[in-house]
mmCIF file of C-alpha atoms in Angstrom:
data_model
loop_
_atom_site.group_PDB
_atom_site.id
_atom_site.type_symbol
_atom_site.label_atom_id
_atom_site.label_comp_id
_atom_site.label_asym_id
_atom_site.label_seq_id
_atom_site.Cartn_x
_atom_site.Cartn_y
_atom_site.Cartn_z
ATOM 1 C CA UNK S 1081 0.000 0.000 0.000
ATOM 2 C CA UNK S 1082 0.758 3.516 -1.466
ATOM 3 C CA UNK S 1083 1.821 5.928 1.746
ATOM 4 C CA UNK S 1084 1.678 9.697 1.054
ATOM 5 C CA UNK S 1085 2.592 12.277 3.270
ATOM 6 C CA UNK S 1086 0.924 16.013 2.682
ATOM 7 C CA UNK S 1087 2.836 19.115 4.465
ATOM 8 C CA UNK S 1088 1.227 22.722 3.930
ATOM 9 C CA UNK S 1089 0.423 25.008 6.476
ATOM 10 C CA UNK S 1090 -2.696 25.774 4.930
ATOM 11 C CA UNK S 1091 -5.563 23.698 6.196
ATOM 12 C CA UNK S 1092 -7.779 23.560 3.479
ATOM 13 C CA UNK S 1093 -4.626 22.946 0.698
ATOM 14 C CA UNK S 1094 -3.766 19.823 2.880
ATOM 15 C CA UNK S 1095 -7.254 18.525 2.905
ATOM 16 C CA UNK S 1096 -8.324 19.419 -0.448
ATOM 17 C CA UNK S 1097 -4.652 17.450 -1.501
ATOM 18 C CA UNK S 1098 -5.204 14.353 1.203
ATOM 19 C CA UNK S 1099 -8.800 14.318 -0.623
ATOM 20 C CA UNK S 1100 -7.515 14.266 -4.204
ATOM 21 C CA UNK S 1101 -5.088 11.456 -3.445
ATOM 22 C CA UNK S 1102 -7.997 9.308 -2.108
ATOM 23 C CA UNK S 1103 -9.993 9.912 -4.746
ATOM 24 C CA UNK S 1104 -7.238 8.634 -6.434
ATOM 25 C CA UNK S 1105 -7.381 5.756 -4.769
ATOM 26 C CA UNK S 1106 -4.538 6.007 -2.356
ATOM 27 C CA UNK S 1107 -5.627 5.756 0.988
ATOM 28 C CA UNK S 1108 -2.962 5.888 3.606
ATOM 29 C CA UNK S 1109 -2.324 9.837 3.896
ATOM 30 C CA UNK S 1110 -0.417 11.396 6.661
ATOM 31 C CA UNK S 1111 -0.540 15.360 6.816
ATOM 32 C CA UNK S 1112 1.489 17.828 8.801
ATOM 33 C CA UNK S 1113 0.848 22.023 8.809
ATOM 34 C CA UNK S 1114 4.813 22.768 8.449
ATOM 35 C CA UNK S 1115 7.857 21.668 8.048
ATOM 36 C CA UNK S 1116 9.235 20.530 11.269
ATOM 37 C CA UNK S 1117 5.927 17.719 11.972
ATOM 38 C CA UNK S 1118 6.160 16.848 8.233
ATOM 39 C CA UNK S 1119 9.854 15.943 8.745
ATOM 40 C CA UNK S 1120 8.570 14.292 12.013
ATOM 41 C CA UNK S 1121 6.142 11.959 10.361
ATOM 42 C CA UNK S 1122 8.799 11.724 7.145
ATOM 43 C CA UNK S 1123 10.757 9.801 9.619
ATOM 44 C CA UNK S 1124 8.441 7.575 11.064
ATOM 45 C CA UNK S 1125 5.777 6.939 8.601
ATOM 46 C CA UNK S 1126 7.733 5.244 5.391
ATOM 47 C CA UNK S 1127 5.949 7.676 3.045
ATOM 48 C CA UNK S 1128 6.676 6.800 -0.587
ATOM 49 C CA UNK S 1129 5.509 10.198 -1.927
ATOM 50 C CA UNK S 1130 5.676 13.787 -0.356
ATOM 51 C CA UNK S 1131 4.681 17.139 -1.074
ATOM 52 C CA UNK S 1132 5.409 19.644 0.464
ATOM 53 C CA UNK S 1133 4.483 23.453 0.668
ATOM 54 C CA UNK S 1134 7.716 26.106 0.584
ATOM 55 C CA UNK S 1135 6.225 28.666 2.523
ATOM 56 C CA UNK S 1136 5.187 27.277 6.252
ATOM 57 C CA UNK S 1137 6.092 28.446 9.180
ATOM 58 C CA UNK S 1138 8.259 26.590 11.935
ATOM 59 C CA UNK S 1139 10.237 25.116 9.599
ATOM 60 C CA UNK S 1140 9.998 25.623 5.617
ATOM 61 C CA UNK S 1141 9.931 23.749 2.546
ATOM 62 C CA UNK S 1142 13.416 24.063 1.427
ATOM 63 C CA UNK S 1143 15.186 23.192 4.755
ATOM 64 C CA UNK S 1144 12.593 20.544 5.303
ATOM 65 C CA UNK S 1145 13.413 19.106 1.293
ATOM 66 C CA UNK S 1146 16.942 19.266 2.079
ATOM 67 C CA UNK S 1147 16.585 16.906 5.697
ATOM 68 C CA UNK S 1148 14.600 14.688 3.622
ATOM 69 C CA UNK S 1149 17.199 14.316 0.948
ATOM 70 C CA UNK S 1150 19.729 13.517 3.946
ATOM 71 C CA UNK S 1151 17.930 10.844 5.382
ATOM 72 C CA UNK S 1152 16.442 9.284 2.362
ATOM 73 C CA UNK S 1153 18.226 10.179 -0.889
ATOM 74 C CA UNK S 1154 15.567 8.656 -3.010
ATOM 75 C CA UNK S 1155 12.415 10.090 -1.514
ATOM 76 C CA UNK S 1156 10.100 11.077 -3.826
ATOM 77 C CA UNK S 1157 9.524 14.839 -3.027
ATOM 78 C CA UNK S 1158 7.316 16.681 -4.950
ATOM 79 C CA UNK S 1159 6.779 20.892 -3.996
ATOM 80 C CA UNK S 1160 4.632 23.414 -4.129
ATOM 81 C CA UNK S 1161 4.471 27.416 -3.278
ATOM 82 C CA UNK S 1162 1.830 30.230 -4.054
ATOM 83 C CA UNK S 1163 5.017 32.394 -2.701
ATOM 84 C CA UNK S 1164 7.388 31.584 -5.662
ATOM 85 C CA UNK S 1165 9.587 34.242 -5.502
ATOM 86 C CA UNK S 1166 11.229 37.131 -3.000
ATOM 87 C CA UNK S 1167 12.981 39.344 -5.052
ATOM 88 C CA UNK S 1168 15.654 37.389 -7.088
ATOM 89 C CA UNK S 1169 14.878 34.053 -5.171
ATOM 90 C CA UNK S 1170 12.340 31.452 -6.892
ATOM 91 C CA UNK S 1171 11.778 28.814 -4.410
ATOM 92 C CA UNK S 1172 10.912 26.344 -6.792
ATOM 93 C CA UNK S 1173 13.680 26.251 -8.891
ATOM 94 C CA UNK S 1174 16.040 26.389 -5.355
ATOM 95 C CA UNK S 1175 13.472 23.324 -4.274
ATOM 96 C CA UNK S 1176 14.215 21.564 -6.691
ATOM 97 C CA UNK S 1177 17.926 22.148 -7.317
ATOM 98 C CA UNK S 1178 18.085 20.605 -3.949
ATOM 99 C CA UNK S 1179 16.588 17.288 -5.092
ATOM 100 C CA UNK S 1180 12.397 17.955 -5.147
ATOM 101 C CA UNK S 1181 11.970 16.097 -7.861
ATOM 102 C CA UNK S 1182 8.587 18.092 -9.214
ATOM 103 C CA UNK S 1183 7.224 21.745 -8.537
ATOM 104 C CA UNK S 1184 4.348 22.819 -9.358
ATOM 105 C CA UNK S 1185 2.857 26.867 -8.458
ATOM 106 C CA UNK S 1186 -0.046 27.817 -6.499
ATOM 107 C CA UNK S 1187 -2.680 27.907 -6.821
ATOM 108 C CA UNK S 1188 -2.662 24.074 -8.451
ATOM 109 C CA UNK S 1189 -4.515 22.110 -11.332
ATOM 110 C CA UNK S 1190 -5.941 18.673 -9.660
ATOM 111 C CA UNK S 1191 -5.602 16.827 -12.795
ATOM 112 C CA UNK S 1192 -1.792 17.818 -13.131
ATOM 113 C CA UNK S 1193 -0.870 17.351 -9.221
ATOM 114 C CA UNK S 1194 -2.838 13.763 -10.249
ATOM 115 C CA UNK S 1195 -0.830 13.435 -13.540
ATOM 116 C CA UNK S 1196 2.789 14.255 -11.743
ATOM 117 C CA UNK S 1197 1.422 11.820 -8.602
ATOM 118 C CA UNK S 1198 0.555 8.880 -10.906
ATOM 119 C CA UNK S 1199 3.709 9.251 -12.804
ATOM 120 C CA UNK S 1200 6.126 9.396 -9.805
ATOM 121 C CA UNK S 1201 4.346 6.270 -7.833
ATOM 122 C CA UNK S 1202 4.399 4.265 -11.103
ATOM 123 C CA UNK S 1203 8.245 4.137 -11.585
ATOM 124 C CA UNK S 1204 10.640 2.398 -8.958
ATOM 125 C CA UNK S 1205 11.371 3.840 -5.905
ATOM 126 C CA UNK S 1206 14.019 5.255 -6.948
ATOM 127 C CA UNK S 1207 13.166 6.581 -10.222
ATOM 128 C CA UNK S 1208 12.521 10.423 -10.275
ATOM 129 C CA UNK S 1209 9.084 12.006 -11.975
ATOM 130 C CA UNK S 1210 9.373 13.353 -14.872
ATOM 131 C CA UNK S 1211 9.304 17.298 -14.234
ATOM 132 C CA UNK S 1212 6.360 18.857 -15.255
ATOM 133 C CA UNK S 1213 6.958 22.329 -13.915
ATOM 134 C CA UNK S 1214 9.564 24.347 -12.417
#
């Protein structure tokens, strides 16, 4: 079985992205509202697929992505910010120069977050997504 884990500090992003994913038919979801819990659960739940917000507070995306990458080089990692950018920084494109291996902007399409899902859980574990966005 499929384990997911869902870290935004934005209630209703985490549950309308825990609901897409079981409509999707995966049904083991864990979900954190920053950084610091998602990293929490990312060590003791065995997700196979994360994604993560940039922006939370407590601890944020990019620090968070680049624990995860320590601990598990091939987690699947896939990121997302309605921030973007802060003058000349563009948190996706940092995210995923630090091994995210999909970004995708806020405010999201549910058919591509379900695309890029699919396609990452599909391949072996330690296969990386195809990038859809950055």
């Amino acid at each position: 079985m499929t384990k997911n884990l869902v870290s935004d500090d934005d209630v209703i992003v985490r549950k309308t992205i825990v609901q897409l994913l079981e409509d999707d038919g995966y049904q083991d979801q864990v979900s954190a509202d920053d950084g610091r819990r998602g990293m929490a659960l990312f060590r003791n739940a065995q997700a196979d697929l994360v994604i993560t917000d940039v922006i939370m507070p407590g601890q944020e995306g990019i620090q968070t992505i680049s624990e995860m990458r320590k601990a598990k080089p091939d987690a699947k990692i896939i990121v997302m910010s309605g921030g973007g950018h802060i003058g000349n920084a563009d948190f996706l494109k940092i995210a995923l120069a630090l091994g995210a291996i999909d970004a995708i902007p806020k405010p999201f399409d549910p058919d591509k977050l379900s695309t890029i899902v699919k396609g990452c859980l599909a391949g072996p574990r330690n296969s990386a997504c195809p990038q859809q966005a950055a």
